[in-house]
CSV table of C-alpha atoms and ligand atoms in Angstrom, one decimal:
chain,number,residue,atom,x,y,z
J,1,MET,CA,4.1,-11.0,48.5
J,2,SER,CA,6.9,-9.3,49.1
J,3,GLU,CA,7.1,-5.1,48.7
J,4,LYS,CA,9.5,-5.2,45.4
J,5,LYS,CA,7.2,-8.0,43.7
J,6,THR,CA,4.5,-5.9,44.4
J,7,ALA,CA,6.3,-3.0,42.2
J,8,ALA,CA,7.7,-5.4,39.6
J,9,GLU,CA,3.8,-6.1,39.1
J,10,ALA,CA,2.9,-3.2,38.8
J,11,LEU,CA,5.4,-1.3,36.8
J,12,LEU,CA,6.2,-3.7,34.3
J,13,TYR,CA,4.9,-4.9,30.9
J,14,ALA,CA,4.9,-8.4,30.6
J,15,PRO,CA,2.9,-10.2,28.0
J,16,GLU,CA,2.0,-13.1,28.6
J,17,ASN,CA,1.4,-16.7,26.3
J,18,GLY,CA,-2.2,-16.7,25.7
J,19,CYS,CA,-2.6,-20.3,25.8
J,20,ALA,CA,-2.3,-20.3,30.3
J,21,ARG,CA,-4.6,-17.2,29.9
J,22,ILE,CA,-8.1,-19.0,28.7
J,23,SER,CA,-10.8,-21.0,30.1
J,24,ALA,CA,-11.9,-24.1,28.6
J,25,GLU,CA,-15.1,-22.7,27.5
J,26,GLU,CA,-12.7,-20.0,25.5
J,27,ALA,CA,-10.9,-22.8,24.3
J,28,ALA,CA,-13.5,-24.8,23.4
J,29,ARG,CA,-15.1,-21.8,21.1
J,30,CYS,CA,-11.6,-21.3,19.4
J,31,ALA,CA,-11.6,-24.6,18.4
J,32,ALA,CA,-15.1,-24.9,16.7
J,33,TYR,CA,-14.3,-21.1,15.1
J,34,CYS,CA,-11.0,-22.7,13.2
J,35,GLU,CA,-12.5,-25.6,12.2
J,36,ASP,CA,-15.2,-22.9,10.4
J,37,TYR,CA,-11.8,-20.9,9.0
J,38,LYS,CA,-10.5,-24.0,7.6
J,39,ARG,CA,-13.6,-24.6,5.3
J,40,PHE,CA,-13.6,-20.8,4.5
J,41,LEU,CA,-10.1,-21.6,3.3
J,42,ASP,CA,-10.6,-24.8,1.5
J,43,ASP,CA,-13.5,-22.9,-0.2
J,44,GLY,CA,-11.9,-19.8,-0.9
J,45,LYS,CA,-8.5,-20.0,-2.8
J,46,THR,CA,-8.6,-16.9,-5.3
J,47,GLU,CA,-10.6,-13.1,-4.3
J,48,ARG,CA,-13.5,-14.4,-6.9
J,49,GLU,CA,-13.7,-17.3,-4.3
J,50,CYS,CA,-13.5,-15.7,-1.0
J,51,ALA,CA,-16.3,-13.3,-2.2
J,52,ALA,CA,-18.9,-15.2,-3.5
J,53,GLU,CA,-17.8,-17.5,0.1
J,54,ALA,CA,-18.1,-14.5,1.8
J,55,VAL,CA,-21.5,-13.7,0.0
J,56,ARG,CA,-23.0,-17.1,0.8
J,57,LEU,CA,-22.2,-17.2,4.4
J,58,ALA,CA,-23.9,-13.3,4.8
J,59,GLU,CA,-26.7,-14.6,3.2
J,60,GLN,CA,-27.1,-17.2,5.2
J,61,ALA,CA,-26.5,-15.0,8.3
J,62,GLY,CA,-29.4,-13.0,7.2
J,63,PHE,CA,-27.8,-10.2,5.2
J,64,ARG,CA,-29.2,-9.1,1.4
J,65,ALA,CA,-27.8,-7.0,-1.7
J,66,TYR,CA,-27.9,-3.7,-0.6
J,67,VAL,CA,-30.2,-1.4,-3.6
J,68,ARG,CA,-29.0,1.9,-3.7
J,69,GLY,CA,-31.2,4.9,-2.7
J,70,GLU,CA,-33.5,2.2,-0.5
J,71,ALA,CA,-33.9,3.9,3.1
J,72,LEU,CA,-32.4,1.6,5.7
J,73,GLN,CA,-32.7,1.1,9.6
J,74,PRO,CA,-31.2,0.1,12.4
J,75,GLY,CA,-30.5,-3.2,12.4
J,76,ASP,CA,-30.6,-3.4,9.0
J,77,LYS,CA,-27.9,-6.1,7.3
J,78,ILE,CA,-26.4,-5.5,4.0
J,79,TYR,CA,-23.9,-6.0,1.6
J,80,ARG,CA,-22.4,-5.3,-1.5
J,81,ILE,CA,-20.1,-6.8,-4.2
J,82,ASN,CA,-18.2,-5.0,-6.3
J,83,ARG,CA,-17.1,-6.7,-9.6
J,84,GLY,CA,-17.3,-10.0,-7.9
J,85,LYS,CA,-13.9,-9.1,-6.3
J,86,SER,CA,-14.4,-7.1,-3.3
J,87,VAL,CA,-17.2,-7.2,-0.7
J,88,PHE,CA,-18.6,-3.8,1.3
J,89,LEU,CA,-20.8,-5.3,3.9
J,90,ALA,CA,-22.5,-3.4,7.2
J,91,VAL,CA,-24.8,-3.4,9.7
J,92,ILE,CA,-26.6,-0.4,10.4
J,93,GLY,CA,-25.9,0.7,14.1
J,94,SER,CA,-28.6,2.8,16.4
J,95,GLU,CA,-26.5,6.1,15.8
J,96,GLY,CA,-27.1,8.2,12.6
J,97,LEU,CA,-23.9,7.9,10.1
J,98,ALA,CA,-22.6,11.1,11.2
J,99,HIS,CA,-21.4,9.4,14.4
J,100,GLY,CA,-18.6,7.7,11.4
J,101,VAL,CA,-18.3,4.0,11.3
J,102,GLN,CA,-16.2,1.2,12.8
J,103,ILE,CA,-14.5,-0.5,9.7
J,104,GLY,CA,-12.9,-3.7,10.2
J,105,GLY,CA,-11.1,-4.2,6.4
J,106,ALA,CA,-9.5,-6.9,5.3
J,107,HIS,CA,-7.8,-8.2,1.9
J,108,ILE,CA,-9.0,-11.7,0.1
J,109,ASP,CA,-6.4,-12.1,-2.8
J,110,ALA,CA,-2.9,-13.7,-1.8
J,111,PRO,CA,0.4,-14.3,-3.5
J,112,ARG,CA,-0.4,-16.9,-6.7
J,113,LEU,CA,1.3,-17.5,-10.0
J,114,ASP,CA,-1.1,-15.9,-12.6
J,115,LEU,CA,-1.4,-17.4,-16.2
J,116,LYS,CA,0.1,-15.0,-19.4
J,117,PRO,CA,-2.5,-14.1,-21.6
J,118,SER,CA,-1.0,-16.4,-24.3
J,119,PRO,CA,0.3,-18.6,-21.9
J,120,LEU,CA,0.1,-22.2,-23.7
J,121,TYR,CA,3.4,-24.1,-25.2
J,122,GLU,CA,5.2,-27.2,-26.2
J,123,ASP,CA,8.8,-27.5,-25.7
J,124,SER,CA,10.6,-31.4,-26.6
J,125,GLU,CA,6.8,-32.8,-26.6
J,126,LEU,CA,5.8,-31.6,-23.5
J,127,ALA,CA,2.9,-29.0,-22.8
J,128,TYR,CA,3.6,-25.9,-20.5
J,129,LEU,CA,1.7,-22.7,-19.4
J,130,LYS,CA,3.8,-19.5,-18.9
J,131,THR,CA,2.9,-17.6,-15.4
J,132,HIS,CA,3.5,-14.4,-14.5
J,133,TYR,CA,3.8,-14.0,-10.6
J,134,TYR,CA,1.3,-11.9,-8.6
J,135,GLY,CA,2.4,-10.7,-5.1
J,136,GLY,CA,6.3,-10.6,-3.1
J,137,ILE,CA,7.1,-14.5,-3.6
J,138,ARG,CA,10.4,-16.9,-2.7
J,139,LYS,CA,10.5,-18.4,-6.5
J,140,TYR,CA,11.9,-20.8,-5.2
J,141,GLN,CA,9.2,-22.4,-2.9
J,142,TRP,CA,7.1,-22.5,-6.1
J,143,VAL,CA,8.8,-25.5,-7.5
J,144,ALA,CA,8.1,-29.2,-7.0
J,145,VAL,CA,4.4,-28.4,-5.2
J,146,PRO,CA,1.1,-29.6,-6.4
J,147,LEU,CA,-0.8,-26.7,-8.0
J,148,GLU,CA,-3.9,-26.3,-8.8
J,149,LEU,CA,-5.6,-23.8,-11.5
J,150,HIS,CA,-8.6,-21.6,-10.5
J,151,GLY,CA,-10.6,-18.7,-12.4
J,152,VAL,CA,-12.3,-17.7,-15.0
J,153,VAL,CA,-12.1,-17.0,-18.6
J,154,ALA,CA,-14.4,-14.7,-20.1
J,155,LEU,CA,-15.9,-14.8,-23.4
J,156,LYS,CA,-16.0,-12.6,-26.2
J,157,SER,CA,-19.9,-13.3,-26.5
J,158,GLY,CA,-19.8,-11.6,-22.5
J,159,GLU,CA,-20.5,-15.7,-21.3
J,160,VAL,CA,-18.0,-16.1,-18.2
J,161,VAL,CA,-16.6,-20.0,-17.8
J,162,GLU,CA,-15.4,-20.9,-14.5
J,163,VAL,CA,-12.0,-23.0,-14.4
J,164,CYS,CA,-11.1,-25.1,-11.0
J,165,ILE,CA,-9.0,-27.9,-12.1
J,166,GLY,CA,-7.3,-29.7,-9.2
J,167,ARG,CA,-9.6,-29.1,-6.0
J,168,ASP,CA,-12.0,-31.8,-6.1
J,169,ALA,CA,-10.9,-35.3,-5.4
J,170,GLY,CA,-9.6,-37.6,-8.4
J,171,ASP,CA,-8.7,-34.1,-10.4
J,172,PRO,CA,-5.3,-33.9,-11.9
J,173,ARG,CA,-2.9,-31.5,-10.6
J,174,LEU,CA,-0.3,-29.2,-12.3
J,175,VAL,CA,3.3,-28.8,-11.2
J,176,ILE,CA,6.6,-26.9,-12.1
J,177,GLU,CA,9.5,-28.9,-11.7
J,178,ASP,CA,12.5,-28.1,-10.2
J,179,LEU,CA,16.5,-29.7,-11.0
J,180,LEU,CA,17.6,-32.6,-9.6
J,181,PRO,CA,20.1,-32.3,-7.5
J,182,HIS,CA,22.4,-34.5,-9.7
J,183,LEU,CA,22.5,-31.8,-12.2
J,184,GLY,CA,22.4,-28.9,-9.2
J,185,ALA,CA,25.5,-28.0,-9.3
J,186,GLU,CA,25.9,-25.0,-10.9
J,187,GLN,CA,22.7,-23.8,-9.8
J,188,SER,CA,23.1,-24.3,-6.4
J,189,LYS,CA,25.8,-21.4,-6.5
J,190,LYS,CA,23.6,-18.9,-7.4
J,191,PRO,CA,22.0,-16.6,-4.7
J,192,LEU,CA,18.1,-18.1,-3.2
J,193,GLY,CA,16.7,-14.7,-5.2
J,194,GLU,CA,18.5,-15.9,-8.7
J,195,ALA,CA,18.5,-19.7,-8.6
J,196,ILE,CA,14.8,-20.1,-9.9
J,197,PRO,CA,14.1,-17.2,-12.5
J,198,ALA,CA,10.7,-15.9,-13.3
J,199,GLU,CA,10.7,-17.4,-16.6
J,200,SER,CA,11.3,-20.9,-15.3
J,201,LEU,CA,7.6,-21.0,-13.7
J,202,ASN,CA,6.6,-22.9,-16.4
J,203,ILE,CA,4.0,-25.1,-15.3
J,204,LEU,CA,3.7,-28.6,-16.7
J,205,VAL,CA,0.3,-29.1,-18.5
J,206,GLY,CA,0.8,-32.7,-20.9
J,207,SER,CA,2.8,-35.1,-22.0
J,208,ARG,CA,0.3,-37.0,-24.4
J,209,PRO,CA,0.6,-36.1,-28.0
J,210,LEU,CA,-2.7,-36.3,-30.3
J,211,SER,CA,-2.9,-39.0,-32.9
J,212,ASP,CA,-2.8,-37.6,-36.4
J,213,VAL,CA,-1.6,-34.1,-35.5
J,214,GLU,CA,1.5,-33.0,-37.0
J,215,LYS,CA,2.9,-29.9,-35.0
J,216,ASP,CA,2.8,-29.6,-31.3
J,217,ALA,CA,0.8,-32.1,-31.2
J,218,VAL,CA,0.8,-32.7,-26.8
J,219,LYS,CA,-0.4,-28.8,-26.9
J,220,VAL,CA,-3.5,-29.3,-29.4
J,221,ASN,CA,-4.0,-32.1,-26.9
J,222,VAL,CA,-4.0,-30.4,-23.7
J,223,LEU,CA,-6.4,-27.6,-25.7
J,224,SER,CA,-9.0,-30.2,-26.8
J,225,ILE,CA,-9.1,-31.2,-23.5
J,226,LEU,CA,-9.7,-27.9,-22.1
J,227,HIS,CA,-11.9,-27.1,-25.4
J,228,GLU,CA,-14.3,-30.5,-24.2
J,229,LYS,CA,-14.4,-29.4,-20.7
J,230,TYR,CA,-15.0,-25.6,-20.6
J,231,GLY,CA,-15.6,-24.8,-24.4
J,232,ILE,CA,-12.8,-22.3,-25.0
J,233,THR,CA,-9.9,-22.2,-27.4
J,234,GLU,CA,-6.6,-20.6,-27.2
J,235,GLU,CA,-7.4,-17.4,-28.2
J,236,ASP,CA,-9.4,-17.4,-25.1
J,237,PHE,CA,-6.9,-17.3,-22.7
J,238,ILE,CA,-6.3,-13.8,-23.8
J,239,SER,CA,-9.6,-12.6,-21.5
J,240,ALA,CA,-8.7,-15.2,-18.5
J,241,GLU,CA,-8.3,-14.8,-15.2
J,242,LEU,CA,-6.4,-18.1,-14.2
J,243,CYS,CA,-4.3,-18.3,-11.2
J,244,ALA,CA,-2.3,-21.3,-10.2
J,245,VAL,CA,-2.3,-22.0,-6.5
J,246,PRO,CA,-0.8,-24.5,-4.1
J,247,ALA,CA,-2.8,-27.7,-3.9
J,248,TYR,CA,-2.9,-27.7,-0.2
J,249,GLN,CA,-6.0,-28.3,2.0
J,250,ALA,CA,-6.3,-26.4,5.6
J,251,THR,CA,-4.7,-28.4,8.4
J,252,ASP,CA,-4.0,-28.7,12.2
J,253,ILE,CA,-0.1,-28.3,12.5
J,254,GLY,CA,1.8,-29.9,15.6
J,255,LEU,CA,1.3,-32.7,17.9
J,256,ASP,CA,-0.9,-30.5,20.0
J,257,ARG,CA,-3.0,-29.5,17.3
J,258,SER,CA,-2.3,-25.4,18.1
J,259,MET,CA,-1.5,-24.2,14.4
J,260,ILE,CA,-3.3,-24.2,11.0
J,261,GLY,CA,-1.0,-24.8,8.2
J,262,ALA,CA,-3.1,-23.6,4.5
J,263,TYR,CA,-2.0,-21.6,1.6
J,264,GLY,CA,-3.4,-17.9,1.4
J,265,GLN,CA,-3.6,-17.2,5.5
J,266,ASP,CA,-2.4,-14.0,4.4
J,267,ASP,CA,-4.7,-12.4,4.6
J,268,ARG,CA,-7.8,-15.1,4.6
J,269,VAL,CA,-7.1,-15.3,8.4
J,270,CYS,CA,-8.0,-11.9,9.0
J,271,ALA,CA,-11.0,-11.6,6.1
J,272,TYR,CA,-12.3,-14.1,8.1
J,273,ALA,CA,-12.3,-12.7,11.7
J,274,ALA,CA,-13.4,-9.5,10.2
J,275,LEU,CA,-16.5,-11.3,8.1
J,276,ARG,CA,-17.6,-13.7,10.6
J,277,ALA,CA,-17.5,-11.2,13.5
J,278,ILE,CA,-19.8,-9.1,11.4
J,279,LEU,CA,-22.0,-11.9,10.8
J,280,ASP,CA,-22.2,-12.3,14.6
J,281,ILE,CA,-23.5,-9.0,15.6
J,282,ASP,CA,-27.1,-7.9,16.2
J,283,ARG,CA,-27.5,-4.2,16.8
J,284,PRO,CA,-24.4,-1.8,17.0
J,285,LYS,CA,-24.4,1.3,18.9
J,286,LYS,CA,-22.5,2.5,15.4
J,287,THR,CA,-22.6,1.6,12.2
J,288,ALA,CA,-20.3,-2.1,11.4
J,289,VAL,CA,-18.4,-2.0,8.1
J,290,CYS,CA,-16.4,-4.9,6.9
J,291,LEU,CA,-14.2,-4.8,4.0
J,292,LEU,CA,-13.0,-7.7,2.0
J,293,VAL,CA,-10.8,-6.0,-0.6
J,294,ASP,CA,-8.5,-7.8,-3.6
J,295,LYS,CA,-5.1,-6.0,-4.7
J,296,GLU,CA,-3.4,-5.1,-1.6
J,297,GLU,CA,-0.6,-7.7,-2.8
J,298,ILE,CA,0.0,-6.0,-5.5
J,299,GLY,CA,-0.3,-1.9,-3.5
J,300,SER,CA,-4.0,-1.7,-3.3
J,301,MET,CA,-4.2,-0.7,-7.1
J,302,GLY,CA,-7.3,-1.2,-9.3
J,303,VAL,CA,-11.2,-1.1,-9.4
J,304,SER,CA,-11.5,-3.6,-7.0
J,305,GLY,CA,-8.5,-2.5,-4.5
J,306,MET,CA,-8.8,-0.6,-1.3
J,307,GLN,CA,-7.5,2.6,-3.1
J,308,SER,CA,-10.6,2.6,-5.5
J,309,ALA,CA,-13.4,5.2,-5.5
J,310,ALA,CA,-15.7,1.6,-5.2
J,311,PHE,CA,-15.3,2.2,-1.3
J,312,ASP,CA,-16.1,6.1,-1.2
J,313,THR,CA,-19.6,5.2,-3.0
J,314,PHE,CA,-20.7,2.7,-1.2
J,315,ILE,CA,-20.1,4.9,2.1
J,316,ALA,CA,-21.7,7.8,0.3
J,317,ASP,CA,-24.4,5.7,-0.4
J,318,LEU,CA,-25.1,4.6,3.0
J,319,CYS,CA,-24.8,7.9,3.9
J,320,ALA,CA,-27.6,8.9,1.6
J,321,SER,CA,-29.5,5.5,2.7
J,322,CYS,CA,-29.5,6.8,6.5
J,323,GLY,CA,-30.8,10.4,6.3
J,324,GLY,CA,-28.2,11.8,4.0
J,325,VAL,CA,-25.3,12.1,6.3
J,326,ASP,CA,-22.2,13.4,4.9
J,327,ARG,CA,-19.4,11.0,4.0
J,328,GLU,CA,-16.6,13.1,4.8
J,329,ILE,CA,-18.2,13.9,8.4
J,330,CYS,CA,-18.5,10.0,8.8
J,331,TYR,CA,-14.8,9.7,7.7
J,332,GLU,CA,-14.0,12.0,9.9
J,333,ARG,CA,-15.6,9.9,13.1
J,334,SER,CA,-14.4,6.8,11.6
J,335,PHE,CA,-12.8,4.4,13.3
J,336,CYS,CA,-10.7,1.5,11.5
J,337,LEU,CA,-8.9,-2.0,12.3
J,338,SER,CA,-7.0,-2.8,9.1
J,339,ALA,CA,-6.9,-6.2,9.8
J,340,ASP,CA,-3.7,-7.8,8.6
J,341,VAL,CA,-1.3,-10.2,9.1
J,342,THR,CA,2.0,-9.5,10.6
J,343,ALA,CA,4.7,-11.8,10.8
J,344,ALA,CA,5.8,-14.0,13.9
J,345,TYR,CA,8.9,-14.1,15.2
J,346,ASP,CA,11.0,-17.3,14.1
J,347,PRO,CA,13.2,-18.7,16.1
J,348,ASN,CA,14.8,-20.1,12.7
J,349,PHE,CA,15.8,-16.7,11.7
J,350,SER,CA,16.4,-15.0,14.6
J,351,GLU,CA,18.9,-12.6,12.6
J,352,ALA,CA,15.6,-10.9,10.9
J,353,TYR,CA,13.7,-10.2,14.1
J,354,GLU,CA,14.2,-7.7,16.6
J,355,LYS,CA,12.7,-9.9,19.9
J,356,ARG,CA,11.5,-7.3,21.8
J,357,ASN,CA,9.2,-5.8,19.1
J,358,SER,CA,8.1,-9.0,17.5
J,359,ALA,CA,4.6,-10.8,17.3
J,360,ARG,CA,4.8,-13.8,18.8
J,361,LEU,CA,2.3,-16.9,18.1
J,362,ASN,CA,-0.2,-17.8,20.8
J,363,TYR,CA,0.1,-14.2,22.4
J,364,GLY,CA,-2.6,-12.8,20.9
J,365,VAL,CA,-4.0,-10.5,17.7
J,366,GLY,CA,-1.0,-8.2,16.8
J,367,LEU,CA,-0.9,-4.6,16.9
J,368,CYS,CA,1.1,-2.5,14.4
J,369,LYS,CA,1.3,1.3,15.1
J,370,TYR,CA,3.5,1.3,11.3
J,371,THR,CA,4.3,-0.8,9.3
J,372,GLY,CA,6.5,0.5,6.2
J,373,ALA,CA,10.3,0.1,5.0
J,374,ARG,CA,13.5,1.8,6.3
J,375,GLY,CA,12.3,5.2,8.0
J,376,LYS,CA,8.8,4.0,8.3
J,377,SER,CA,8.1,4.9,4.5
J,378,GLY,CA,5.0,3.9,3.9
J,379,ALA,CA,3.3,3.5,6.8
J,380,SER,CA,0.7,5.9,7.4
J,381,ASP,CA,1.7,5.6,11.6
J,382,ALA,CA,-1.2,5.7,14.0
J,383,SER,CA,-1.3,8.2,16.7
J,384,ALA,CA,-1.0,7.3,20.1
J,385,GLU,CA,-4.2,8.3,21.1
J,386,VAL,CA,-5.8,5.8,18.1
J,387,VAL,CA,-3.2,3.0,19.8
J,388,ALA,CA,-4.5,3.8,23.1
J,389,ARG,CA,-8.5,3.7,22.2
J,390,ALA,CA,-7.2,0.3,20.6
J,391,ARG,CA,-5.8,-0.8,24.1
J,392,ARG,CA,-8.8,0.0,26.1
J,393,MET,CA,-11.3,-1.6,23.2
J,394,LEU,CA,-9.5,-5.1,23.5
J,395,ASP,CA,-8.8,-5.1,27.1
J,396,ASP,CA,-12.5,-4.6,27.5
J,397,ALA,CA,-13.4,-7.0,25.2
J,398,GLY,CA,-11.1,-10.0,27.2
J,399,ALA,CA,-9.7,-10.0,23.5
J,400,LEU,CA,-5.9,-10.8,24.0
J,401,TRP,CA,-3.4,-8.8,21.6
J,402,GLN,CA,0.7,-8.1,21.9
J,403,MET,CA,2.4,-5.2,19.5
J,404,ALA,CA,4.1,-6.1,16.7
J,405,GLU,CA,6.8,-4.9,14.3
J,406,LEU,CA,7.7,-7.1,11.4
J,407,GLY,CA,11.2,-7.7,12.1
J,408,LYS,CA,14.5,-5.6,12.6
J,409,VAL,CA,14.9,-2.2,11.4
J,410,ASP,CA,16.4,-2.1,7.4
J,411,TYR,CA,15.8,-5.8,7.1
J,412,GLY,CA,12.7,-5.2,4.5
J,413,GLY,CA,9.2,-4.1,5.7
J,414,GLY,CA,5.7,-3.9,4.0
J,415,GLY,CA,2.6,-2.6,3.5
J,416,THR,CA,-1.1,-3.2,4.1
J,417,ILE,CA,-4.6,-1.1,2.8
J,418,ALA,CA,-4.0,1.4,6.4
J,419,GLN,CA,-2.7,4.1,4.5
J,420,TYR,CA,-5.3,3.9,2.3
J,421,MET,CA,-7.7,4.8,5.1
J,422,ALA,CA,-5.9,6.9,7.3
J,423,ASN,CA,-5.6,9.0,3.8
J,424,ARG,CA,-9.3,9.4,3.7
J,425,ASN,CA,-9.3,11.0,7.1
J,426,ILE,CA,-10.3,7.4,9.2
J,427,ASP,CA,-8.4,7.3,12.2
J,428,THR,CA,-6.8,3.8,11.0
J,429,LEU,CA,-4.7,0.7,13.1
J,430,ASP,CA,-3.3,-2.4,12.0
J,431,ALA,CA,-4.4,-5.5,13.6
J,432,GLY,CA,-3.8,-9.0,12.5
J,433,VAL,CA,-2.6,-12.6,12.9
J,434,PRO,CA,0.8,-13.1,13.4
J,435,VAL,CA,2.2,-16.0,10.4
J,436,LEU,CA,5.2,-17.9,10.2
J,437,ALA,CA,6.6,-18.3,6.4
J,438,MET,CA,4.0,-15.3,5.6
J,439,HIS,CA,3.8,-15.8,1.5
J,440,ALA,CA,4.7,-19.1,1.4
J,441,PRO,CA,2.8,-21.6,-0.7
J,442,PHE,CA,2.1,-23.1,3.0
J,443,GLU,CA,1.6,-20.6,5.7
J,444,THR,CA,1.4,-21.4,9.3
J,445,VAL,CA,-0.8,-19.5,12.3
J,446,SER,CA,-1.4,-20.4,15.8
J,447,LYS,CA,-5.5,-21.1,16.4
J,448,LEU,CA,-4.8,-18.7,19.7
J,449,ASP,CA,-4.1,-15.9,18.0
J,450,CYS,CA,-7.2,-16.7,14.8
J,451,TYR,CA,-9.6,-16.4,17.7
J,452,MET,CA,-8.5,-13.4,19.6
J,453,THR,CA,-8.3,-11.5,16.4
J,454,TYR,CA,-12.1,-12.5,15.7
J,455,LYS,CA,-12.8,-11.1,19.3
J,456,ALA,CA,-10.8,-8.1,18.9
J,457,MET,CA,-13.1,-7.2,15.5
J,458,ARG,CA,-16.4,-7.7,17.3
J,459,ALA,CA,-14.9,-5.7,20.0
J,460,LEU,CA,-14.4,-3.3,17.4
J,461,TYR,CA,-17.7,-3.5,15.6
J,462,GLU,CA,-19.6,-3.5,19.3
J,463,GLU,CA,-17.2,-0.8,20.6
J,464,GLN,CA,-19.4,1.6,23.1
Y,501,MN,MN1,-1.8,-9.0,3.6
Y,502,MN,MN1,0.9,-9.7,1.8
């Protein structure tokens, strides 16, 4: 080896594709992990379904519902579910909570089309549901794709009826129609963002009139079907949360099966990594905390979002259960990986990315020092020391990682729950899976990156 090459090796930072860097045993563990992850995706297409599935998996792994005021011991595994939409899990460490906790936080809500409070109408003998989109979507992507309807209807009596149409084999599905190209000349002249207005995202749900009904017979027929199946009437839509989501199952992508395509991988890919990691650890030194939260896609607002005091209350309760530690002292010494996806470099749209600082498929979990838009607006911007700690932690655990920025400066931007954790005086760094076509009805990730994100979350919970 020449002296020059040695100097280059010693001095240059040269990230490598992870596929060549992992052993056959590790590749087999990665493949098995991804099969479990695909099942998790198919079982949870809303935050409520993900929360329920997380609790089911946690109980299977020996976690139990936390009771406020109970005394907790090292090794105890507990969870609290917040209003059916977010979940906090913890494994009590051998050190006290005064030493801080290790937090893995991800979100389980995803962009979708919510039904409006008064959604059902008939036009030209066709029945439709009006929608209001949730999160950042490109509206043109949601037409002419099969949809399912998931959610709940809360009745005046207090009973909550679960609705799920389209998931099971043999179920009917729903769709929003697009204009045929033969008549699309005028529509095609419009900018992409204007071609499909929000108020045209109306879901087709029926075309057959109920006999002997004079007015709106197609709509009445749809209502009679819903009444028969769920016992609901039109007024009950007012207190419902019904979400139209793509009717896609998670599937391998590529002839080499190296990738996964599915709906809602932002951020269930990181949520599953954070969850699975805490289920797989036993007796950490520091208390491990996993957060699966709602409402990230609309700003982390509300009682089930990361800005909610529900998390502060949970940690205060844990502190009380572990010998009466001050919550603020616990926060000050805690460390959080905000586990959320980042954009993967897409050579089809190279103009939107700055290649030297973009995450790439198969290079491992993407660490983002900052998110935000323009001059880092809205970013918590982790300190150099926090990034160094993450480098050390991940390298020691053999979790492959890369640095990531969302795309070119001034091309757009985004945010995560990181700022809301950092605002609590918790050192926080964004870390997550790079995604192709993020927020599309069908998103793509690399299996290796999924598995490395799991390893990163385990490294966090088991940091010494
Ligand atoms: Mn996200
Ligand atoms: Mn998102």
